[in-house]
Coordinates of C-alpha atoms (C1' of nucleotides) in Angstrom, one line a residue:
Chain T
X2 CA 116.9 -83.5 -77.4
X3 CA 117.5 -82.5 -73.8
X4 CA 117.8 -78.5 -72.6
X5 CA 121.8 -78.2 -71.1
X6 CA 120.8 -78.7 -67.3
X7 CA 121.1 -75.8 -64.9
X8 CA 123.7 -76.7 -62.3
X9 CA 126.4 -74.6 -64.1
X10 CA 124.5 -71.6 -64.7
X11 CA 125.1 -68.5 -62.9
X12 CA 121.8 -66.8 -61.8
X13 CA 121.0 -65.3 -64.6
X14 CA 121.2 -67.6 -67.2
X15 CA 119.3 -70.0 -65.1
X16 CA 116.3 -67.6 -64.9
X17 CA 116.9 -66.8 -68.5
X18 CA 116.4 -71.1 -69.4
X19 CA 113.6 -70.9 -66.9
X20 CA 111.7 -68.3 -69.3
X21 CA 113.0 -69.7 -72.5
X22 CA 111.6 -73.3 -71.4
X23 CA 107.9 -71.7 -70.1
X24 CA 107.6 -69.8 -73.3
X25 CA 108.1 -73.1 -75.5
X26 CA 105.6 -74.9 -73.5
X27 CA 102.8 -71.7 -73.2
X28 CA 103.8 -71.1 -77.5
X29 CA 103.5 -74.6 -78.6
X30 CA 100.0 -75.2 -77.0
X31 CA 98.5 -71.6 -78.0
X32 CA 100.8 -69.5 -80.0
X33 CA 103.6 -66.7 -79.7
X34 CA 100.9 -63.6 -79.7
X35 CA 98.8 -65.4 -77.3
X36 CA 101.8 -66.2 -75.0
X37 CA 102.0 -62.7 -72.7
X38 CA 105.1 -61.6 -70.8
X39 CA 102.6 -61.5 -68.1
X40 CA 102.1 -65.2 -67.5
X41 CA 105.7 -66.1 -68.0
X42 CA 106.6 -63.8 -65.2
X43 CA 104.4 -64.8 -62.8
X44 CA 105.3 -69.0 -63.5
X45 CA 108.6 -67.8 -63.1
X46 CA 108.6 -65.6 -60.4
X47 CA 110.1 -63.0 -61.4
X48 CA 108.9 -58.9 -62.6
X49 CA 107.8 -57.8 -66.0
X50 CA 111.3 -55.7 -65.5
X51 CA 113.2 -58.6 -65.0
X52 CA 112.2 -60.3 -68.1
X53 CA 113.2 -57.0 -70.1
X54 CA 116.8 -57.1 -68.7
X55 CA 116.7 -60.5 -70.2
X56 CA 114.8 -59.6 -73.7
X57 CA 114.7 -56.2 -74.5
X58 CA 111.4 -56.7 -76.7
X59 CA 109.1 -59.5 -76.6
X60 CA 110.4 -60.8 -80.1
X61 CA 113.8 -61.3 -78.8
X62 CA 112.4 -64.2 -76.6
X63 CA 111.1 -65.7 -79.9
X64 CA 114.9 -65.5 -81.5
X65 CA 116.5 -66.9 -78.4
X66 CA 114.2 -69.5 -78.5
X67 CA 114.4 -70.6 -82.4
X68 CA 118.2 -70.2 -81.9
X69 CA 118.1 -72.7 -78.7
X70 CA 115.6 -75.1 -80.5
X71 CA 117.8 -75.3 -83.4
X72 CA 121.3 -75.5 -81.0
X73 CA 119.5 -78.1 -79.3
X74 CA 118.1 -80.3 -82.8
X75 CA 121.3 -79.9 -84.1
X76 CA 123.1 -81.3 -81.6
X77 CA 120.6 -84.2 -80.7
X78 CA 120.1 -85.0 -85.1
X79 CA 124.2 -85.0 -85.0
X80 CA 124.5 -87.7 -82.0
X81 CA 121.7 -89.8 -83.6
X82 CA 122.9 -89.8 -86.6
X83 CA 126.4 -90.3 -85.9
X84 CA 125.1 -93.1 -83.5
X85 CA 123.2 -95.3 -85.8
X86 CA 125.6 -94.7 -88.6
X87 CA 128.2 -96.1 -86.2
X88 CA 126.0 -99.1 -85.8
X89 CA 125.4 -100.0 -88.8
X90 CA 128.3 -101.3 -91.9
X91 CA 124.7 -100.7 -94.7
X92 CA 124.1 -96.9 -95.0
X93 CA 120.6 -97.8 -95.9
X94 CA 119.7 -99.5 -92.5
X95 CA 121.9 -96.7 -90.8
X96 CA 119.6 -94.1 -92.3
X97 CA 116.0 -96.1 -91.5
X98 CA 118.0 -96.4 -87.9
X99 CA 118.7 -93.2 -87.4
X100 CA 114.8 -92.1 -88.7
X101 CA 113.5 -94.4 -85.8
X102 CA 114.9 -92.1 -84.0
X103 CA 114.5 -88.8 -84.8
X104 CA 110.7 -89.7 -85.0
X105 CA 111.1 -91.1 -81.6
X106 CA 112.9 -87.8 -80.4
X107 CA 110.7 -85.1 -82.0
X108 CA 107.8 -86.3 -79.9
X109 CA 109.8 -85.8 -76.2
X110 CA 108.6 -82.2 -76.3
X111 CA 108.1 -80.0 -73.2
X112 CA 104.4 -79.5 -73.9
X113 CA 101.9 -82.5 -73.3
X114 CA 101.0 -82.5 -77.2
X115 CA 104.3 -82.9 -79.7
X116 CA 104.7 -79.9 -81.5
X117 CA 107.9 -78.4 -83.6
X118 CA 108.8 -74.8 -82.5
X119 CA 109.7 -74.2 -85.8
X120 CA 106.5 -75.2 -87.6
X121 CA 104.7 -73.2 -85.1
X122 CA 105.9 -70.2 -86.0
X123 CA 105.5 -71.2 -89.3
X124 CA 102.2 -71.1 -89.4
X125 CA 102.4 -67.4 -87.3
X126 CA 105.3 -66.2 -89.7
X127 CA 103.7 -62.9 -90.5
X128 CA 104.1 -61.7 -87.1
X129 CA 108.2 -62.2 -87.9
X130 CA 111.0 -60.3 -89.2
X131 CA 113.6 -62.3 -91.9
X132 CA 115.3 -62.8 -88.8
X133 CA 113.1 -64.8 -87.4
X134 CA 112.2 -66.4 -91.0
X135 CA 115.9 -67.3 -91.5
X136 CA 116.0 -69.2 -88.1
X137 CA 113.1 -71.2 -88.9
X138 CA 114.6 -72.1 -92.2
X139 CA 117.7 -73.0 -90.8
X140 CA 116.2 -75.4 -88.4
X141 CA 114.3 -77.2 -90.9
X142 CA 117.5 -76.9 -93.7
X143 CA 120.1 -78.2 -91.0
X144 CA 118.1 -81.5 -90.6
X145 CA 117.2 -81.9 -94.7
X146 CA 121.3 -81.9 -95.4
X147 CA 121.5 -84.4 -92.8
X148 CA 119.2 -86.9 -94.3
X149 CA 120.4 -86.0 -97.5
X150 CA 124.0 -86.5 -97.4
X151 CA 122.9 -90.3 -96.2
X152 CA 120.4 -91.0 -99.4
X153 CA 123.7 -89.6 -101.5
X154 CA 125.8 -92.7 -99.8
X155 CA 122.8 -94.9 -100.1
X156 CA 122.2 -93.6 -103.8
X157 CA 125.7 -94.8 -104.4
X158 CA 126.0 -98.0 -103.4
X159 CA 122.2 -99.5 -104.3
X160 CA 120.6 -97.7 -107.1
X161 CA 117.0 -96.8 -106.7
X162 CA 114.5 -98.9 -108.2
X163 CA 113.5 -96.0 -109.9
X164 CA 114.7 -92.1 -110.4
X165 CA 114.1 -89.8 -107.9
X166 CA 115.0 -86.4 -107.1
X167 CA 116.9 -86.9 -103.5
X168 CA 116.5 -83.6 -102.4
X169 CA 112.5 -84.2 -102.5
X170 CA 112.9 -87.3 -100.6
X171 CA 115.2 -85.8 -98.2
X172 CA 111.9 -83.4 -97.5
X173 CA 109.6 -86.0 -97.6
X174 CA 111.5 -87.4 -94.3
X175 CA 110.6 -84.0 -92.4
X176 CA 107.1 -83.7 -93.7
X177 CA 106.7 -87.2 -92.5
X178 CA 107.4 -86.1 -89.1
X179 CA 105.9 -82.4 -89.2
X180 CA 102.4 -84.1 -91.1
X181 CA 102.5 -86.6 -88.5
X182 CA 102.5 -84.1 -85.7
X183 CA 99.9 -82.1 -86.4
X184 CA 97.7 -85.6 -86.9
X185 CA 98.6 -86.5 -83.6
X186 CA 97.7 -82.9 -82.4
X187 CA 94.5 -83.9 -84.3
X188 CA 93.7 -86.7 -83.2
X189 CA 95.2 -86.3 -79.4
X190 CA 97.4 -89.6 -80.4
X191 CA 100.8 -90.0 -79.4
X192 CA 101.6 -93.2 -81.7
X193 CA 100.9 -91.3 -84.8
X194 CA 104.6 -89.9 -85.0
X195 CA 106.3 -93.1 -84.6
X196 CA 103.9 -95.0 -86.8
X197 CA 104.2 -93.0 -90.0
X198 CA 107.9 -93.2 -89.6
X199 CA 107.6 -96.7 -89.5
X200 CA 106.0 -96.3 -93.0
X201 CA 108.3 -93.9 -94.3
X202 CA 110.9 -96.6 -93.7
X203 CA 109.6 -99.2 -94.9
X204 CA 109.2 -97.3 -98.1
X205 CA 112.7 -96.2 -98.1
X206 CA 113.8 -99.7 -97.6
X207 CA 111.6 -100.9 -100.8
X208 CA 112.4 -97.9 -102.7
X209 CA 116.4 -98.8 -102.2
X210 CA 116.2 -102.8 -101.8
X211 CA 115.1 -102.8 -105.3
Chain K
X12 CA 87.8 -75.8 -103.0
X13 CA 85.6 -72.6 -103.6
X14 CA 83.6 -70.1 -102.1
X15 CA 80.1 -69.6 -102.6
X16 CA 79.4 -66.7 -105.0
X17 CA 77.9 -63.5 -103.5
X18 CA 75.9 -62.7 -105.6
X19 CA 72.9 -64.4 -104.7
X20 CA 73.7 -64.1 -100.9
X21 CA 71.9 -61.7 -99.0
X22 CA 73.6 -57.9 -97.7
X23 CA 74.2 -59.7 -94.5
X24 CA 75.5 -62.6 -95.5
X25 CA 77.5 -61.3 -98.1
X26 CA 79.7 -58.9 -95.4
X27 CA 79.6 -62.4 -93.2
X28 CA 81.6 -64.1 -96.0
X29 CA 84.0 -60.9 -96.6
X30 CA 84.6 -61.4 -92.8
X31 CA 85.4 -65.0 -92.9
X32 CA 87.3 -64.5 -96.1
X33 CA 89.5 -61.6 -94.4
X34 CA 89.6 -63.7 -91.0
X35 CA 91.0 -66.7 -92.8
X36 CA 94.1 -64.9 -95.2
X37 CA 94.9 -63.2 -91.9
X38 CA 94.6 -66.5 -89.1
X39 CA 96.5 -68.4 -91.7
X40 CA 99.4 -65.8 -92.3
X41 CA 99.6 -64.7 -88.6
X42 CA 97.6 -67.0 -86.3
X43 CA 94.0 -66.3 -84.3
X44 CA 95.2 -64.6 -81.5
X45 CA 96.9 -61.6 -83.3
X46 CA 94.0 -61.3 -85.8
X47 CA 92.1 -58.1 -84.4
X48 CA 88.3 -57.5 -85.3
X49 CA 89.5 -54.5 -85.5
X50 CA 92.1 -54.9 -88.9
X51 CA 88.8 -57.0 -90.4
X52 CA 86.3 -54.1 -90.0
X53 CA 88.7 -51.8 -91.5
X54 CA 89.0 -53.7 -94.5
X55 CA 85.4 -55.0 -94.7
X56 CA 84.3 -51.1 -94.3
X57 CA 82.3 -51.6 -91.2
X58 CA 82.0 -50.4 -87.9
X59 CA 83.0 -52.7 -84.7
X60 CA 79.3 -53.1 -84.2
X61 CA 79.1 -54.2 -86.8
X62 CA 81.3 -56.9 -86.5
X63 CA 79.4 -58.1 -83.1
X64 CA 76.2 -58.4 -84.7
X65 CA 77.4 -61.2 -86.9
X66 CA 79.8 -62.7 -84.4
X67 CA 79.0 -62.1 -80.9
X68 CA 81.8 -62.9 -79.6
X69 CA 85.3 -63.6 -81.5
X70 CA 85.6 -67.2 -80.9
X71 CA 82.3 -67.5 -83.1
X72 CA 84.0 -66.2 -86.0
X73 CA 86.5 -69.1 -85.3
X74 CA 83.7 -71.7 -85.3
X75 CA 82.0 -70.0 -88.1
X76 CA 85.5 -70.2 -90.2
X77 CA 86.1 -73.9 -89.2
X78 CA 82.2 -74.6 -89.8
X79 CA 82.9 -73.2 -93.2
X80 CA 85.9 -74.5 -94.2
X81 CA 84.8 -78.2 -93.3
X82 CA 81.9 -77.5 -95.4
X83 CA 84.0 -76.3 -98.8
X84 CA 86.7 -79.4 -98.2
X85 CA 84.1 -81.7 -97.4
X86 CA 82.4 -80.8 -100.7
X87 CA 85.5 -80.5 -102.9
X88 CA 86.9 -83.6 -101.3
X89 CA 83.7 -85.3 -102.5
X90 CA 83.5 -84.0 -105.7
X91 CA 87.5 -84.6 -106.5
X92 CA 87.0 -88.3 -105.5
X93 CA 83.6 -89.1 -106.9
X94 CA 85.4 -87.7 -110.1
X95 CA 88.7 -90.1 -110.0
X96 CA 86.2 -92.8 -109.3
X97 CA 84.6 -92.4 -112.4
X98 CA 87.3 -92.0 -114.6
X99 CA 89.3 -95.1 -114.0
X100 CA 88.3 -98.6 -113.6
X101 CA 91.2 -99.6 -111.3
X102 CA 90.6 -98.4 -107.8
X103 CA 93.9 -98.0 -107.3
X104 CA 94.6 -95.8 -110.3
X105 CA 91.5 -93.8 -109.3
X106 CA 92.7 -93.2 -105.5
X107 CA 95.9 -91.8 -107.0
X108 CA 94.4 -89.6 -109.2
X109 CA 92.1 -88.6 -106.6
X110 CA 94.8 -87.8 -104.5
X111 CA 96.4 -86.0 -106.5
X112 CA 93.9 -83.6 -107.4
X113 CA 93.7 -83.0 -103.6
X114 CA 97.8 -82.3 -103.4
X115 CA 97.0 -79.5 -106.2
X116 CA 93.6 -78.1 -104.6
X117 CA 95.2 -77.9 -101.1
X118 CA 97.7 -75.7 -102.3
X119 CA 94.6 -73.0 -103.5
X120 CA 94.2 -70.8 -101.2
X121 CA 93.1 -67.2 -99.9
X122 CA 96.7 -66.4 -98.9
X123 CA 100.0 -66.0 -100.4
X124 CA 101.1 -69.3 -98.7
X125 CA 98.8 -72.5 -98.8
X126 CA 97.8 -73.2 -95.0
X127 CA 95.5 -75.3 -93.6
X128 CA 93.1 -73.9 -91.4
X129 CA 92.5 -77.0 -89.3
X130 CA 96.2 -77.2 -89.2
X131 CA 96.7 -73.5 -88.1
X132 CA 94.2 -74.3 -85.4
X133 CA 95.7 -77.4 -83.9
X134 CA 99.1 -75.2 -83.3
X135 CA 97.0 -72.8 -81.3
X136 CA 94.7 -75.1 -79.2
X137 CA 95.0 -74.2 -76.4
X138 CA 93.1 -70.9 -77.1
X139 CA 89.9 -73.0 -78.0
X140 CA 86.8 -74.7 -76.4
X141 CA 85.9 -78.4 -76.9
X142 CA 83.9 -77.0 -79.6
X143 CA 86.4 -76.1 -81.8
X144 CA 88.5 -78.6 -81.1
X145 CA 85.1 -81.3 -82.3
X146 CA 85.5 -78.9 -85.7
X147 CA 89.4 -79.5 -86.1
X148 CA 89.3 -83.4 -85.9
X149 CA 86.1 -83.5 -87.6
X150 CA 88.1 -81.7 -90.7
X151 CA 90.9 -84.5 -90.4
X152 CA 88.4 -87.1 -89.2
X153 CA 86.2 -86.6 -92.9
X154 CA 89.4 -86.8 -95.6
X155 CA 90.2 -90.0 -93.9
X156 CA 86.9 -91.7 -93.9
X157 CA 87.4 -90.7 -97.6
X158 CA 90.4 -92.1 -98.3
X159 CA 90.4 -95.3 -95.8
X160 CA 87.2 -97.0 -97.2
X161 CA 89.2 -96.7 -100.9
X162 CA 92.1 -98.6 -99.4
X163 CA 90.1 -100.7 -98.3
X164 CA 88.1 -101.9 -101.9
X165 CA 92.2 -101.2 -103.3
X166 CA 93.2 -104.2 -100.4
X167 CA 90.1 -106.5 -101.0
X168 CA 91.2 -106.8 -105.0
X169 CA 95.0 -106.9 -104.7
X170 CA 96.4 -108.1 -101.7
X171 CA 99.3 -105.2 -100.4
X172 CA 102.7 -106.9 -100.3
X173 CA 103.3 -106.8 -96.2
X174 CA 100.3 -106.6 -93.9
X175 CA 99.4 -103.2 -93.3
X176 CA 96.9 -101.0 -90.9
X177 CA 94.9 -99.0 -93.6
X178 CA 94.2 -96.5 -91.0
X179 CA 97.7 -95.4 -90.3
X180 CA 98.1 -95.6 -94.1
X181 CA 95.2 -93.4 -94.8
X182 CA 96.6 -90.9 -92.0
X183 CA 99.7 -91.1 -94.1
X184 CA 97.9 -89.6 -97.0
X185 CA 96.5 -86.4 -94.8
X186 CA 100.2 -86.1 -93.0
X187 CA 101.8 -86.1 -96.2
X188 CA 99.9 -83.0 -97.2
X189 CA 99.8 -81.3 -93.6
X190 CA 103.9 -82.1 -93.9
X191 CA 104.6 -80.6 -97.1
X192 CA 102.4 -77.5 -96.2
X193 CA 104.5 -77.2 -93.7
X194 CA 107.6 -77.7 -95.7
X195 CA 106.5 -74.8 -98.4
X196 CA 105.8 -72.4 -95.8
X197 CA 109.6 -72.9 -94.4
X198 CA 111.1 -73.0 -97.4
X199 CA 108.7 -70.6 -99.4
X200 CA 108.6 -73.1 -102.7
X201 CA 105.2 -73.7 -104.2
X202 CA 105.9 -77.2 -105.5
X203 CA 106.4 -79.3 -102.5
X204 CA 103.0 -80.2 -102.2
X205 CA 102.9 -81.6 -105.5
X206 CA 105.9 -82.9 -105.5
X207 CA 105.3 -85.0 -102.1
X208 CA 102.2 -86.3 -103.0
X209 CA 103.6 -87.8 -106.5
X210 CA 106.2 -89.6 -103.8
X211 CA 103.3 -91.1 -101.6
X212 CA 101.3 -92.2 -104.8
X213 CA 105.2 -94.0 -106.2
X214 CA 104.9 -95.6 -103.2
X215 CA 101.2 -96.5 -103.0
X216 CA 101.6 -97.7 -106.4
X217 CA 104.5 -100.0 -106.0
X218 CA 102.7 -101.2 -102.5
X219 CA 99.6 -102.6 -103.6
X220 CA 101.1 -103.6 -107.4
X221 CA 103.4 -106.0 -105.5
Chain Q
dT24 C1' 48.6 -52.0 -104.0
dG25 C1' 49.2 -49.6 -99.6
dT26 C1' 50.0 -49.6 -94.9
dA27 C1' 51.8 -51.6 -90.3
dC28 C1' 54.9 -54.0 -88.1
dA29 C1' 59.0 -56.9 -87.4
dT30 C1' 63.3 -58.2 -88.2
dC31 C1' 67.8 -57.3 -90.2
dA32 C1' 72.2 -55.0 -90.7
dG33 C1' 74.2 -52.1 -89.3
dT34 C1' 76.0 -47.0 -86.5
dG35 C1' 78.4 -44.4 -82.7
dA36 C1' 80.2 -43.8 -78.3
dA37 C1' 82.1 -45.6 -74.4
dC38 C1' 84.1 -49.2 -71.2
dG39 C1' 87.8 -51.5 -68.6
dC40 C1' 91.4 -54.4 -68.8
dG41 C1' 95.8 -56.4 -70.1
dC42 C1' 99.3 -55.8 -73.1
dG43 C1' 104.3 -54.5 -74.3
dT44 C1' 107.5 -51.0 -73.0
dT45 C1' 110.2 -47.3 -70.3
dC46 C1' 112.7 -45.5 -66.5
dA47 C1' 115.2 -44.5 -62.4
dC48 C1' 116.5 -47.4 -58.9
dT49 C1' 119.0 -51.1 -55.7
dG50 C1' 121.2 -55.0 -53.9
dA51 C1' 124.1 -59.0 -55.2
dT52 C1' 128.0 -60.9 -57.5
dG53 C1' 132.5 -60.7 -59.9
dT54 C1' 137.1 -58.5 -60.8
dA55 C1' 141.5 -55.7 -60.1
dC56 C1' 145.0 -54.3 -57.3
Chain D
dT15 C1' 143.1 -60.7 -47.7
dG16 C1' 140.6 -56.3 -47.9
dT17 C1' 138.8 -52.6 -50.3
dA18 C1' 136.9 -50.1 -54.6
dC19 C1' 134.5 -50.3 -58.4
dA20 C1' 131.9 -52.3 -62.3
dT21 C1' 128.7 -55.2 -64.0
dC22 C1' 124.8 -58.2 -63.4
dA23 C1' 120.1 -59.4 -62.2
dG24 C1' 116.9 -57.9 -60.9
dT25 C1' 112.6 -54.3 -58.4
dG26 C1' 108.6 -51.0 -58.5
dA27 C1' 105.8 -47.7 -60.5
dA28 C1' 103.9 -45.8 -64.4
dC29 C1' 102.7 -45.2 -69.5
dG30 C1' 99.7 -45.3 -73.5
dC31 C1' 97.5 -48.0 -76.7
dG32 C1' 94.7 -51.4 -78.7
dC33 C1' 92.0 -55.1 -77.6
dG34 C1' 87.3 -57.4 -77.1
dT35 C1' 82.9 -56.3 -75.5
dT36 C1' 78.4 -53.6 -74.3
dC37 C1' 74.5 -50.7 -75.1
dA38 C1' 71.0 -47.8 -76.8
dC39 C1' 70.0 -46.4 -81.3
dT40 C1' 68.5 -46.1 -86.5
dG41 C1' 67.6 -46.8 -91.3
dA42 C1' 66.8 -50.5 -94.7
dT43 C1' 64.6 -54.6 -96.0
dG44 C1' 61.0 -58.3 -95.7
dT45 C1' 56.3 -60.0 -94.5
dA46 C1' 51.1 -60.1 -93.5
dC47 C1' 46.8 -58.6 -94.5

DNA sequence: TGTACATCAGTGAACGCGCGTTCACTGATGTAC
DNA sequence: TGTACATCAGTGAACGCGCGTTCACTGATGTAC
């Protein structure tokens, strides 16, 4: 889930990237009310006016970074997907595949601790407008579709050893990943994320082998 | 997971717990940082003095709230599990239905949305001392004491059917809640606690039933 | 039971600093003819 | 290709407000004898 690089920017939008990628670090490690204009300015080198031509309030840097973050997961979920479903004929082992790595991707993060921008503001929401609420749906609603259009196939072919609501298991695969994080937050762990995956799929692979 | 009643507390420790009670509705709905002492004093009906008399500086009312809140889970946590121990024979059945008495007290809380404090915490670190940190992992670090030395007496009886780390599987357990709190924040639907939890029992079930 | 004293649970006023925001401006870059 | 003009990407100085924190104080409650 890499940030588009900066070669073809003009000026601008290269110093814009530059504030958008400090703010996701400074946010995920302390919060978005805790994370002043001040100290992205000075990292960046640039004035406190500068950063208002960019965002003409401090909560417009939160929705250009939710609308990046989800750009960004939406485009790195599609080639994964896309990718393992490509490498594999059984839509079940196309599925754990493309799990493997999504939890393997969620844990590159700019910060030194994993964290999902999303569930971050989640857990600051009341600061937000539904603006801001909507984005962080969407992020966590574009992913759930994903996954769940690939239990439909899966739910097709092999029926499940027993019934089961797919949209709830389609869930389950991001609370895996957003439990797992804040464990490893915990903890200070970095396997955690990749480890409870593993478990999720094995599950999945049970639950569907019959 | 309750609260002590007031009515046996003293004057001063009775506005203490109105202060932690306000702090943690408003850190759990906003985050730390953009909880003032300031919005608690208006609402406990004291003066900013007050307020400093109890917590001398703000981070103590952070270690005071986690300090509390380890206290309350560590005690319902005890109670819901000593409980399901009694009630069934099986270990297995009794971890289940332990667990899933925790799913449905985790989702009881002071605010609108459930939140875990800990949680909240870990997604604004950076704003704390080692101190608080201790507090967070001790939080985590308790439940899964809990619920690893169950697995264990549940693996020494029936034998899971594929080897197994019981740590990662007892981290499973806290993720799946930290996950699906997670999950019913974003999506603003009370059940997915519950409903996640039934999911990770299915498949705790089916693991150790062979 | 009454008095003396200590501690508790606050009040009230003031502080300095850092925060987000505004405004009038300037030099660099891009576009039209 | 050169010139004219518009937009872009900033600068610099100032603002008011709310924040956490300090301090000297007071009345209420608890304790010892």
């Amino acid at each position: 889930m890499s940030v588009p690089d900066g070669k073809t920017l003009s000026r601008g939008a290269r110093t814009r990237e530059v504030l958008l990628d400090l703010a996701q670090s400074a946010i995920l490690e302390k919060g978005y009310a805790a994370t002043s204009i001040e100290e992205l300015i000075a990292a960046a080198r640039i004035t406190k006016s500068g950063f208002f031509h960019h965002f003409p309030e401090k909560i417009d840097l939160g929705k250009a970074l939710l609308r990046r973050d989800n750009a960004i997961i939406a485009d790195g979920f599609g080639k994964i997907f896309a990718g393992a479903d490509a490498a594999h004929d059984d839509p079940l082992e196309a599925l754990c595949a493309g799990l493997e790595a999504y939890a393997k991707a969620s844990i590159v993060s700019p910060t030194p601790r994993p964290g999902c921008l999303a569930a971050a503001f989640s857990y600051q929401e009341g600061l937000f407008d539904e603006e801001i609420r909507a984005l962080i749906f969407e992020s966590y609603d574009m992913r759930r579709r994903q996954i769940r259009a690939r239990l439909e196939r899966i739910a097709a072919t092999r029926p499940p050893r027993a019934p089961i609501d797919l949209d709830t298991l389609a869930d389950t695969a991001i609370a895996v990943v957003q439990g797992a994080i804040v464990v490893d937050r915990v903890r200070d762990n970095e396997g955690v994320v990749a480890q409870q995956m593993a478990i999720f799929i094995a599950f999945l692979r049970a639950f569907f082998r019959g």
